[in-house]
């Protein structure tokens, strides 16, 4: 059983660390990320400090910044994967090939908006297809279905994404997910 005195001293130490270093951790993160993401990094950094308070030695700032650096790296990798997925989805939804390999911000936003209007199941099958470069049988295994069922799900999800992209282009940007049943 934990000694209540230890819990209070841990809380006081963490509060002291936060008061002394939160601004510097935020500045460190804000140099690399947008303000909202930087605030999230501060929160995650001090959550890690709370969980591993016994590992935080004096001076604490290097440990805190090292932890923030790892959290930032994870965020940047996540953002990079999301960008790559978006670009692949744009290619999947394009009706014709283009010589321009760059993808405009408007195209990215259009695909992201269309994806958000799809059901979670459609989003999942499209992400597995576009993101991981898996074969049909491999993707089917990930999704827990047969290769034939995967092919049908992918076909239908692509068709619904195409429709959503068309609706976005036409200005019909309802933000609710598509709840249609196709046979």
Short mmCIF file of N, CA and C in Angstrom, two decimals:
data_model
loop_
_atom_site.label_atom_id
_atom_site.label_comp_id
_atom_site.label_asym_id
_atom_site.label_seq_id
_atom_site.Cartn_x
_atom_site.Cartn_y
_atom_site.Cartn_z
N UNK A 1 0.85 -1.19 0.00
CA UNK A 1 0.00 0.00 0.00
C UNK A 1 0.88 1.24 0.00
N UNK A 2 0.47 2.25 -0.75
CA UNK A 2 1.25 3.48 -0.89
C UNK A 2 1.07 4.36 0.33
N UNK A 3 2.16 4.93 0.79
CA UNK A 3 2.14 5.85 1.92
C UNK A 3 1.52 7.17 1.47
N UNK A 4 0.46 7.65 2.16
CA UNK A 4 -0.19 8.90 1.75
C UNK A 4 0.78 10.08 1.72
N UNK A 5 1.78 10.07 2.58
CA UNK A 5 2.78 11.14 2.59
C UNK A 5 3.56 11.17 1.30
N UNK A 6 3.87 9.98 0.76
CA UNK A 6 4.59 9.91 -0.51
C UNK A 6 3.76 10.48 -1.64
N UNK A 7 2.46 10.22 -1.64
CA UNK A 7 1.58 10.72 -2.68
C UNK A 7 1.54 12.25 -2.68
N UNK A 8 1.47 12.84 -1.48
CA UNK A 8 1.45 14.30 -1.38
C UNK A 8 2.78 14.89 -1.81
N UNK A 9 3.88 14.26 -1.46
CA UNK A 9 5.19 14.80 -1.87
C UNK A 9 5.38 14.66 -3.37
N UNK A 10 4.89 13.59 -3.96
CA UNK A 10 4.94 13.41 -5.41
C UNK A 10 4.11 14.49 -6.09
N UNK A 11 2.93 14.75 -5.56
CA UNK A 11 2.07 15.79 -6.13
C UNK A 11 2.75 17.15 -6.03
N UNK A 12 3.32 17.46 -4.89
CA UNK A 12 4.01 18.75 -4.73
C UNK A 12 5.20 18.85 -5.69
N UNK A 13 5.94 17.76 -5.84
CA UNK A 13 7.08 17.80 -6.75
C UNK A 13 6.62 18.03 -8.19
N UNK A 14 5.59 17.33 -8.60
CA UNK A 14 5.08 17.49 -9.96
C UNK A 14 4.54 18.91 -10.18
N UNK A 15 3.83 19.44 -9.21
CA UNK A 15 3.34 20.82 -9.32
C UNK A 15 4.50 21.79 -9.43
N UNK A 16 5.56 21.55 -8.67
CA UNK A 16 6.74 22.41 -8.74
C UNK A 16 7.42 22.32 -10.09
N UNK A 17 7.52 21.10 -10.63
CA UNK A 17 8.11 20.93 -11.96
C UNK A 17 7.28 21.66 -13.01
N UNK A 18 5.95 21.53 -12.90
CA UNK A 18 5.08 22.17 -13.87
C UNK A 18 5.23 23.69 -13.80
N UNK A 19 5.19 24.23 -12.60
CA UNK A 19 5.32 25.67 -12.43
C UNK A 19 6.66 26.18 -12.96
N UNK A 20 7.71 25.44 -12.70
CA UNK A 20 9.05 25.88 -13.09
C UNK A 20 9.34 25.69 -14.57
N UNK A 21 8.74 24.68 -15.21
CA UNK A 21 9.21 24.30 -16.54
C UNK A 21 8.15 24.25 -17.65
N UNK A 22 6.88 24.37 -17.33
CA UNK A 22 5.84 24.22 -18.36
C UNK A 22 6.01 25.22 -19.50
N UNK A 23 6.35 26.46 -19.17
CA UNK A 23 6.51 27.48 -20.22
C UNK A 23 7.64 27.12 -21.17
N UNK A 24 8.73 26.59 -20.64
CA UNK A 24 9.87 26.24 -21.50
C UNK A 24 9.56 25.02 -22.34
N UNK A 25 8.84 24.06 -21.79
CA UNK A 25 8.44 22.88 -22.56
C UNK A 25 7.50 23.33 -23.68
N UNK A 26 6.57 24.23 -23.36
CA UNK A 26 5.66 24.75 -24.39
C UNK A 26 6.44 25.46 -25.49
N UNK A 27 7.37 26.31 -25.12
CA UNK A 27 8.17 27.04 -26.14
C UNK A 27 8.93 26.06 -27.02
N UNK A 28 9.49 25.03 -26.41
CA UNK A 28 10.22 24.00 -27.16
C UNK A 28 9.29 23.35 -28.18
N UNK A 29 8.09 23.00 -27.75
CA UNK A 29 7.14 22.33 -28.65
C UNK A 29 6.58 23.30 -29.69
N UNK A 30 6.35 24.54 -29.29
CA UNK A 30 5.76 25.53 -30.21
C UNK A 30 6.69 25.89 -31.35
N UNK A 31 7.98 25.65 -31.18
CA UNK A 31 8.93 25.89 -32.28
C UNK A 31 8.78 24.84 -33.37
N UNK A 32 8.15 23.74 -33.05
CA UNK A 32 8.04 22.63 -33.99
C UNK A 32 6.61 22.33 -34.44
N UNK A 33 5.63 22.75 -33.63
CA UNK A 33 4.24 22.40 -33.89
C UNK A 33 3.35 23.63 -33.75
N UNK A 34 2.09 23.48 -34.14
CA UNK A 34 1.13 24.58 -33.96
C UNK A 34 0.80 24.71 -32.47
N UNK A 35 0.24 25.84 -32.06
CA UNK A 35 -0.01 26.09 -30.63
C UNK A 35 -0.85 25.02 -29.93
N UNK A 36 -1.89 24.54 -30.58
CA UNK A 36 -2.73 23.52 -29.95
C UNK A 36 -1.95 22.23 -29.73
N UNK A 37 -1.22 21.81 -30.74
CA UNK A 37 -0.41 20.59 -30.61
C UNK A 37 0.68 20.78 -29.56
N UNK A 38 1.24 21.98 -29.47
CA UNK A 38 2.27 22.26 -28.46
C UNK A 38 1.68 22.12 -27.05
N UNK A 39 0.45 22.59 -26.86
CA UNK A 39 -0.21 22.42 -25.55
C UNK A 39 -0.40 20.94 -25.23
N UNK A 40 -0.77 20.16 -26.25
CA UNK A 40 -0.92 18.72 -26.04
C UNK A 40 0.41 18.08 -25.65
N UNK A 41 1.49 18.54 -26.26
CA UNK A 41 2.82 18.01 -25.93
C UNK A 41 3.16 18.30 -24.47
N UNK A 42 2.84 19.50 -24.00
CA UNK A 42 3.09 19.85 -22.60
C UNK A 42 2.31 18.90 -21.69
N UNK A 43 1.05 18.69 -22.00
CA UNK A 43 0.22 17.79 -21.19
C UNK A 43 0.79 16.38 -21.17
N UNK A 44 1.14 15.87 -22.33
CA UNK A 44 1.68 14.52 -22.41
C UNK A 44 3.04 14.41 -21.71
N UNK A 45 3.84 15.45 -21.79
CA UNK A 45 5.15 15.45 -21.14
C UNK A 45 4.99 15.36 -19.63
N UNK A 46 4.10 16.16 -19.07
CA UNK A 46 3.91 16.13 -17.62
C UNK A 46 3.14 14.90 -17.16
N UNK A 47 2.35 14.32 -18.03
CA UNK A 47 1.73 13.03 -17.70
C UNK A 47 2.83 11.96 -17.60
N UNK A 48 3.76 12.00 -18.54
CA UNK A 48 4.88 11.05 -18.49
C UNK A 48 5.71 11.29 -17.23
N UNK A 49 5.92 12.56 -16.87
CA UNK A 49 6.68 12.87 -15.65
C UNK A 49 5.96 12.32 -14.41
N UNK A 50 4.64 12.45 -14.39
CA UNK A 50 3.88 11.93 -13.25
C UNK A 50 4.01 10.41 -13.16
N UNK A 51 3.92 9.75 -14.31
CA UNK A 51 4.02 8.29 -14.33
C UNK A 51 5.41 7.79 -13.97
N UNK A 52 6.42 8.59 -14.30
CA UNK A 52 7.81 8.15 -14.10
C UNK A 52 8.56 9.13 -13.21
N UNK A 53 7.90 9.66 -12.20
CA UNK A 53 8.47 10.70 -11.36
C UNK A 53 9.81 10.29 -10.76
N UNK A 54 9.95 9.00 -10.49
CA UNK A 54 11.22 8.54 -9.90
C UNK A 54 12.39 8.63 -10.90
N UNK A 55 12.10 8.71 -12.19
CA UNK A 55 13.15 8.85 -13.21
C UNK A 55 13.54 10.30 -13.47
N UNK A 56 12.75 11.23 -12.97
CA UNK A 56 13.01 12.65 -13.22
C UNK A 56 14.00 13.15 -12.17
N UNK A 57 15.24 13.33 -12.61
CA UNK A 57 16.32 13.79 -11.72
C UNK A 57 16.51 15.29 -11.89
N UNK A 58 17.18 15.90 -10.92
CA UNK A 58 17.53 17.32 -11.03
C UNK A 58 18.83 17.45 -11.78
N UNK A 59 18.94 18.38 -12.67
CA UNK A 59 17.90 19.29 -13.12
C UNK A 59 16.89 18.55 -14.00
N UNK A 60 15.62 18.88 -13.84
CA UNK A 60 14.54 18.16 -14.51
C UNK A 60 14.32 18.60 -15.94
N UNK A 61 14.70 19.83 -16.28
CA UNK A 61 14.40 20.34 -17.61
C UNK A 61 14.94 19.46 -18.74
N UNK A 62 16.17 18.96 -18.68
CA UNK A 62 16.63 18.09 -19.78
C UNK A 62 15.75 16.85 -19.95
N UNK A 63 15.33 16.24 -18.86
CA UNK A 63 14.47 15.08 -18.94
C UNK A 63 13.14 15.47 -19.58
N UNK A 64 12.57 16.58 -19.14
CA UNK A 64 11.28 17.03 -19.67
C UNK A 64 11.38 17.35 -21.16
N UNK A 65 12.44 18.05 -21.58
CA UNK A 65 12.59 18.38 -22.99
C UNK A 65 12.87 17.14 -23.83
N UNK A 66 13.62 16.20 -23.29
CA UNK A 66 13.86 14.94 -24.01
C UNK A 66 12.56 14.17 -24.22
N UNK A 67 11.72 14.16 -23.21
CA UNK A 67 10.42 13.51 -23.32
C UNK A 67 9.54 14.25 -24.33
N UNK A 68 9.54 15.57 -24.26
CA UNK A 68 8.76 16.37 -25.22
C UNK A 68 9.26 16.11 -26.64
N UNK A 69 10.56 16.00 -26.81
CA UNK A 69 11.13 15.74 -28.13
C UNK A 69 10.60 14.43 -28.71
N UNK A 70 10.52 13.39 -27.88
CA UNK A 70 10.00 12.10 -28.34
C UNK A 70 8.51 12.20 -28.70
N UNK A 71 7.76 12.94 -27.92
CA UNK A 71 6.34 13.12 -28.19
C UNK A 71 6.15 13.89 -29.49
N UNK A 72 6.97 14.92 -29.69
CA UNK A 72 6.91 15.71 -30.93
C UNK A 72 7.24 14.83 -32.12
N UNK A 73 8.27 14.00 -32.00
CA UNK A 73 8.65 13.10 -33.10
C UNK A 73 7.49 12.18 -33.45
N UNK A 74 6.82 11.65 -32.44
CA UNK A 74 5.65 10.79 -32.70
C UNK A 74 4.56 11.56 -33.41
N UNK A 75 4.31 12.80 -33.01
CA UNK A 75 3.28 13.63 -33.64
C UNK A 75 3.65 13.92 -35.09
N UNK A 76 4.91 14.23 -35.35
CA UNK A 76 5.33 14.52 -36.72
C UNK A 76 5.23 13.27 -37.61
N UNK A 77 5.56 12.10 -37.05
CA UNK A 77 5.40 10.85 -37.81
C UNK A 77 3.92 10.60 -38.12
N UNK A 78 3.06 10.83 -37.14
CA UNK A 78 1.63 10.65 -37.35
C UNK A 78 1.14 11.59 -38.44
N UNK A 79 1.57 12.83 -38.40
CA UNK A 79 1.16 13.81 -39.41
C UNK A 79 1.67 13.39 -40.79
N UNK A 80 2.89 12.91 -40.85
CA UNK A 80 3.47 12.46 -42.12
C UNK A 80 2.67 11.29 -42.69
N UNK A 81 2.31 10.35 -41.83
CA UNK A 81 1.50 9.20 -42.29
C UNK A 81 0.14 9.66 -42.77
N UNK A 82 -0.47 10.62 -42.06
CA UNK A 82 -1.78 11.13 -42.46
C UNK A 82 -1.69 11.83 -43.81
N UNK A 83 -0.64 12.60 -44.03
CA UNK A 83 -0.45 13.28 -45.31
C UNK A 83 -0.27 12.26 -46.43
N UNK A 84 0.53 11.23 -46.17
CA UNK A 84 0.74 10.20 -47.18
C UNK A 84 -0.57 9.48 -47.50
N UNK A 85 -1.36 9.19 -46.48
CA UNK A 85 -2.64 8.54 -46.69
C UNK A 85 -3.56 9.43 -47.52
N UNK A 86 -3.61 10.70 -47.19
CA UNK A 86 -4.46 11.63 -47.93
C UNK A 86 -4.06 11.66 -49.39
N UNK A 87 -2.76 11.73 -49.65
CA UNK A 87 -2.29 11.79 -51.03
C UNK A 87 -2.63 10.50 -51.78
N UNK A 88 -2.51 9.37 -51.12
CA UNK A 88 -2.88 8.11 -51.77
C UNK A 88 -4.38 8.07 -52.05
N UNK A 89 -5.17 8.57 -51.12
CA UNK A 89 -6.61 8.58 -51.34
C UNK A 89 -6.98 9.51 -52.49
N UNK A 90 -6.28 10.60 -52.63
CA UNK A 90 -6.53 11.50 -53.76
C UNK A 90 -6.25 10.76 -55.06
N UNK A 91 -5.15 10.01 -55.09
CA UNK A 91 -4.83 9.26 -56.30
C UNK A 91 -5.91 8.22 -56.57
N UNK A 92 -6.39 7.56 -55.51
CA UNK A 92 -7.43 6.55 -55.67
C UNK A 92 -8.71 7.16 -56.22
N UNK A 93 -9.01 8.39 -55.84
CA UNK A 93 -10.27 9.00 -56.25
C UNK A 93 -10.16 9.78 -57.55
N UNK A 94 -8.95 9.96 -58.04
CA UNK A 94 -8.78 10.72 -59.27
C UNK A 94 -9.37 9.93 -60.44
N UNK A 95 -10.08 10.61 -61.31
CA UNK A 95 -10.66 9.94 -62.46
C UNK A 95 -9.66 9.83 -63.60
N UNK A 96 -8.64 10.65 -63.58
CA UNK A 96 -7.62 10.58 -64.61
C UNK A 96 -6.26 10.83 -63.96
N UNK A 97 -5.22 10.29 -64.57
CA UNK A 97 -3.88 10.49 -64.05
C UNK A 97 -3.45 11.92 -64.32
N UNK A 98 -2.59 12.42 -63.46
CA UNK A 98 -2.08 13.77 -63.64
C UNK A 98 -0.57 13.74 -63.63
N UNK A 99 0.04 14.61 -64.40
CA UNK A 99 1.49 14.69 -64.42
C UNK A 99 2.03 15.43 -63.21
N UNK A 100 1.18 16.23 -62.56
CA UNK A 100 1.60 17.03 -61.42
C UNK A 100 1.57 16.16 -60.17
N UNK A 101 2.73 15.88 -59.59
CA UNK A 101 2.79 15.01 -58.42
C UNK A 101 2.44 15.74 -57.14
N UNK A 102 2.46 17.04 -57.16
CA UNK A 102 2.12 17.78 -55.95
C UNK A 102 0.61 17.79 -55.78
N UNK A 103 0.20 17.76 -54.54
CA UNK A 103 -1.21 17.74 -54.22
C UNK A 103 -1.53 19.04 -53.51
N UNK A 104 -2.53 19.75 -54.02
CA UNK A 104 -2.86 21.04 -53.43
C UNK A 104 -3.49 20.87 -52.05
N UNK A 105 -3.37 21.89 -51.26
CA UNK A 105 -3.98 21.89 -49.94
C UNK A 105 -5.50 21.75 -50.05
N UNK A 106 -6.07 22.36 -51.07
CA UNK A 106 -7.52 22.25 -51.27
C UNK A 106 -7.92 20.80 -51.56
N UNK A 107 -7.11 20.10 -52.37
CA UNK A 107 -7.40 18.69 -52.65
C UNK A 107 -7.32 17.87 -51.36
N UNK A 108 -6.30 18.13 -50.57
CA UNK A 108 -6.15 17.40 -49.29
C UNK A 108 -7.37 17.62 -48.42
N UNK A 109 -7.76 18.88 -48.27
CA UNK A 109 -8.90 19.20 -47.42
C UNK A 109 -10.18 18.58 -47.96
N UNK A 110 -10.33 18.54 -49.27
CA UNK A 110 -11.50 17.95 -49.88
C UNK A 110 -11.58 16.45 -49.58
N UNK A 111 -10.45 15.76 -49.70
CA UNK A 111 -10.43 14.32 -49.41
C UNK A 111 -10.68 14.08 -47.92
N UNK A 112 -10.05 14.85 -47.08
CA UNK A 112 -10.25 14.68 -45.63
C UNK A 112 -11.71 14.90 -45.27
N UNK A 113 -12.32 15.94 -45.82
CA UNK A 113 -13.74 16.21 -45.54
C UNK A 113 -14.62 15.07 -46.05
N UNK A 114 -14.34 14.57 -47.24
CA UNK A 114 -15.12 13.46 -47.79
C UNK A 114 -14.95 12.21 -46.94
N UNK A 115 -13.72 11.95 -46.51
CA UNK A 115 -13.46 10.77 -45.67
C UNK A 115 -14.23 10.85 -44.36
N UNK A 116 -14.28 12.04 -43.77
CA UNK A 116 -14.97 12.20 -42.49
C UNK A 116 -16.47 11.93 -42.62
N UNK A 117 -17.02 12.11 -43.79
CA UNK A 117 -18.44 11.86 -43.99
C UNK A 117 -18.74 10.38 -44.21
N UNK A 118 -17.72 9.57 -44.41
CA UNK A 118 -17.92 8.14 -44.60
C UNK A 118 -18.07 7.44 -43.25
N UNK A 119 -18.63 6.25 -43.28
CA UNK A 119 -18.74 5.45 -42.06
C UNK A 119 -17.35 5.03 -41.60
N UNK A 120 -17.24 4.64 -40.34
CA UNK A 120 -15.96 4.16 -39.82
C UNK A 120 -15.46 2.95 -40.60
N UNK A 121 -16.37 2.07 -40.98
CA UNK A 121 -15.99 0.87 -41.72
C UNK A 121 -15.38 1.24 -43.07
N UNK A 122 -15.99 2.20 -43.77
CA UNK A 122 -15.44 2.65 -45.05
C UNK A 122 -14.08 3.32 -44.85
N UNK A 123 -13.97 4.16 -43.83
CA UNK A 123 -12.70 4.82 -43.56
C UNK A 123 -11.61 3.77 -43.30
N UNK A 124 -11.96 2.74 -42.55
CA UNK A 124 -10.98 1.71 -42.20
C UNK A 124 -10.50 0.96 -43.43
N UNK A 125 -11.42 0.52 -44.29
CA UNK A 125 -11.01 -0.26 -45.46
C UNK A 125 -10.19 0.60 -46.42
N UNK A 126 -10.53 1.87 -46.57
CA UNK A 126 -9.76 2.76 -47.44
C UNK A 126 -8.37 3.02 -46.85
N UNK A 127 -8.31 3.21 -45.55
CA UNK A 127 -7.01 3.46 -44.91
C UNK A 127 -6.10 2.24 -45.03
N UNK A 128 -6.64 1.07 -44.78
CA UNK A 128 -5.82 -0.15 -44.89
C UNK A 128 -5.34 -0.31 -46.33
N UNK A 129 -6.21 -0.03 -47.27
CA UNK A 129 -5.85 -0.16 -48.68
C UNK A 129 -4.79 0.84 -49.09
N UNK A 130 -4.98 2.10 -48.73
CA UNK A 130 -4.10 3.16 -49.22
C UNK A 130 -2.84 3.34 -48.40
N UNK A 131 -2.89 3.03 -47.13
CA UNK A 131 -1.82 3.40 -46.23
C UNK A 131 -0.71 2.35 -46.15
N UNK A 132 -1.08 1.10 -46.13
CA UNK A 132 -0.11 0.06 -45.76
C UNK A 132 0.44 -0.74 -46.93
N UNK A 133 -0.01 -0.49 -48.14
CA UNK A 133 0.49 -1.22 -49.31
C UNK A 133 0.41 -2.73 -49.12
N UNK A 134 -0.73 -3.20 -48.66
CA UNK A 134 -0.93 -4.63 -48.46
C UNK A 134 -1.61 -5.23 -49.69
N UNK A 135 -1.36 -6.51 -49.91
CA UNK A 135 -2.09 -7.21 -50.96
C UNK A 135 -3.53 -7.41 -50.48
N UNK A 136 -4.41 -7.80 -51.39
CA UNK A 136 -5.80 -8.05 -51.02
C UNK A 136 -5.94 -9.07 -49.89
N UNK A 137 -5.29 -10.23 -50.01
CA UNK A 137 -5.40 -11.22 -48.93
C UNK A 137 -4.82 -10.72 -47.60
N UNK A 138 -3.74 -9.94 -47.66
CA UNK A 138 -3.15 -9.40 -46.43
C UNK A 138 -4.10 -8.39 -45.78
N UNK A 139 -4.68 -7.50 -46.59
CA UNK A 139 -5.62 -6.51 -46.08
C UNK A 139 -6.86 -7.20 -45.50
N UNK A 140 -7.32 -8.25 -46.17
CA UNK A 140 -8.48 -8.99 -45.69
C UNK A 140 -8.19 -9.59 -44.31
N UNK A 141 -6.98 -10.09 -44.15
CA UNK A 141 -6.59 -10.67 -42.85
C UNK A 141 -6.61 -9.59 -41.77
N UNK A 142 -6.08 -8.40 -42.08
CA UNK A 142 -6.07 -7.30 -41.12
C UNK A 142 -7.50 -6.95 -40.70
N UNK A 143 -8.41 -6.92 -41.67
CA UNK A 143 -9.79 -6.53 -41.40
C UNK A 143 -10.66 -7.68 -40.90
N UNK A 144 -10.10 -8.88 -40.87
CA UNK A 144 -10.84 -10.02 -40.35
C UNK A 144 -11.95 -10.50 -41.26
N UNK A 145 -11.70 -10.48 -42.58
CA UNK A 145 -12.71 -10.95 -43.52
C UNK A 145 -12.02 -11.73 -44.64
N UNK A 146 -12.80 -12.30 -45.53
CA UNK A 146 -12.24 -13.05 -46.65
C UNK A 146 -11.72 -12.08 -47.70
N UNK A 147 -10.81 -12.52 -48.57
CA UNK A 147 -10.34 -11.64 -49.65
C UNK A 147 -11.48 -11.15 -50.54
N UNK A 148 -12.46 -11.99 -50.79
CA UNK A 148 -13.60 -11.57 -51.59
C UNK A 148 -14.41 -10.48 -50.90
N UNK A 149 -14.65 -10.66 -49.61
CA UNK A 149 -15.40 -9.65 -48.85
C UNK A 149 -14.62 -8.34 -48.80
N UNK A 150 -13.30 -8.45 -48.66
CA UNK A 150 -12.46 -7.24 -48.66
C UNK A 150 -12.59 -6.50 -49.99
N UNK A 151 -12.52 -7.23 -51.10
CA UNK A 151 -12.61 -6.60 -52.42
C UNK A 151 -13.95 -5.87 -52.58
N UNK A 152 -15.02 -6.50 -52.11
CA UNK A 152 -16.35 -5.87 -52.21
C UNK A 152 -16.40 -4.63 -51.32
N UNK A 153 -15.91 -4.75 -50.08
CA UNK A 153 -15.92 -3.61 -49.16
C UNK A 153 -15.10 -2.45 -49.73
N UNK A 154 -13.94 -2.76 -50.30
CA UNK A 154 -13.08 -1.72 -50.86
C UNK A 154 -13.77 -1.04 -52.05
N UNK A 155 -14.35 -1.85 -52.93
CA UNK A 155 -15.05 -1.30 -54.09
C UNK A 155 -16.16 -0.35 -53.65
N UNK A 156 -16.97 -0.80 -52.70
CA UNK A 156 -18.09 0.02 -52.23
C UNK A 156 -17.60 1.29 -51.52
N UNK A 157 -16.56 1.15 -50.72
CA UNK A 157 -16.02 2.32 -50.01
C UNK A 157 -15.45 3.34 -50.99
N UNK A 158 -14.77 2.87 -52.02
CA UNK A 158 -14.25 3.78 -53.04
C UNK A 158 -15.38 4.50 -53.76
N UNK A 159 -16.43 3.75 -54.08
CA UNK A 159 -17.56 4.35 -54.77
C UNK A 159 -18.23 5.41 -53.89
N UNK A 160 -18.39 5.12 -52.59
CA UNK A 160 -18.98 6.11 -51.69
C UNK A 160 -18.06 7.32 -51.53
N UNK A 161 -16.74 7.10 -51.51
CA UNK A 161 -15.81 8.21 -51.43
C UNK A 161 -15.92 9.08 -52.68
N UNK A 162 -16.01 8.45 -53.84
CA UNK A 162 -16.19 9.20 -55.09
C UNK A 162 -17.45 10.06 -55.01
N UNK A 163 -18.54 9.47 -54.50
CA UNK A 163 -19.79 10.22 -54.37
C UNK A 163 -19.62 11.41 -53.42
N UNK A 164 -18.96 11.16 -52.31
CA UNK A 164 -18.74 12.25 -51.34
C UNK A 164 -17.87 13.35 -51.95
N UNK A 165 -16.88 12.95 -52.73
CA UNK A 165 -16.03 13.94 -53.39
C UNK A 165 -16.86 14.75 -54.38
N UNK A 166 -17.76 14.10 -55.08
CA UNK A 166 -18.64 14.80 -56.01
C UNK A 166 -19.57 15.75 -55.28
N UNK A 167 -20.09 15.32 -54.14
CA UNK A 167 -20.98 16.19 -53.36
C UNK A 167 -20.22 17.39 -52.83
N UNK A 168 -18.99 17.17 -52.40
CA UNK A 168 -18.18 18.29 -51.90
C UNK A 168 -17.94 19.28 -53.02
N UNK A 169 -17.64 18.77 -54.21
CA UNK A 169 -17.39 19.65 -55.35
C UNK A 169 -18.65 20.41 -55.74
N UNK A 170 -19.81 19.76 -55.55
CA UNK A 170 -21.07 20.40 -55.91
C UNK A 170 -21.58 21.31 -54.80
N UNK A 171 -20.88 21.31 -53.66
CA UNK A 171 -21.28 22.18 -52.56
C UNK A 171 -22.21 21.55 -51.56
N UNK A 172 -22.52 20.26 -51.72
CA UNK A 172 -23.36 19.56 -50.76
C UNK A 172 -22.45 18.96 -49.70
N UNK A 173 -22.13 19.72 -48.68
CA UNK A 173 -21.12 19.31 -47.69
C UNK A 173 -21.77 18.94 -46.37
N UNK A 174 -22.79 18.12 -46.38
CA UNK A 174 -23.39 17.66 -45.13
C UNK A 174 -22.34 16.92 -44.35
N UNK A 175 -22.24 17.20 -43.08
CA UNK A 175 -21.15 16.62 -42.29
C UNK A 175 -21.51 15.31 -41.62
N UNK A 176 -22.70 14.78 -41.87
CA UNK A 176 -23.05 13.51 -41.25
C UNK A 176 -22.51 12.35 -42.09
N UNK A 177 -22.18 11.22 -41.42
CA UNK A 177 -21.65 10.07 -42.15
C UNK A 177 -22.69 9.47 -43.08
N UNK A 178 -22.19 8.81 -44.12
CA UNK A 178 -23.07 8.11 -45.05
C UNK A 178 -23.55 6.84 -44.38
N UNK A 179 -24.85 6.61 -44.36
CA UNK A 179 -25.42 5.43 -43.71
C UNK A 179 -26.24 4.65 -44.72
N UNK A 180 -25.68 4.36 -45.86
CA UNK A 180 -26.44 3.65 -46.87
C UNK A 180 -26.04 2.17 -46.87
N UNK A 181 -26.94 1.36 -47.30
CA UNK A 181 -26.68 -0.06 -47.41
C UNK A 181 -26.73 -0.40 -48.89
N UNK A 182 -25.66 -0.95 -49.41
CA UNK A 182 -25.60 -1.30 -50.83
C UNK A 182 -25.65 -2.80 -50.97
N UNK A 183 -26.28 -3.26 -52.02
CA UNK A 183 -26.38 -4.70 -52.25
C UNK A 183 -25.60 -5.08 -53.48
#
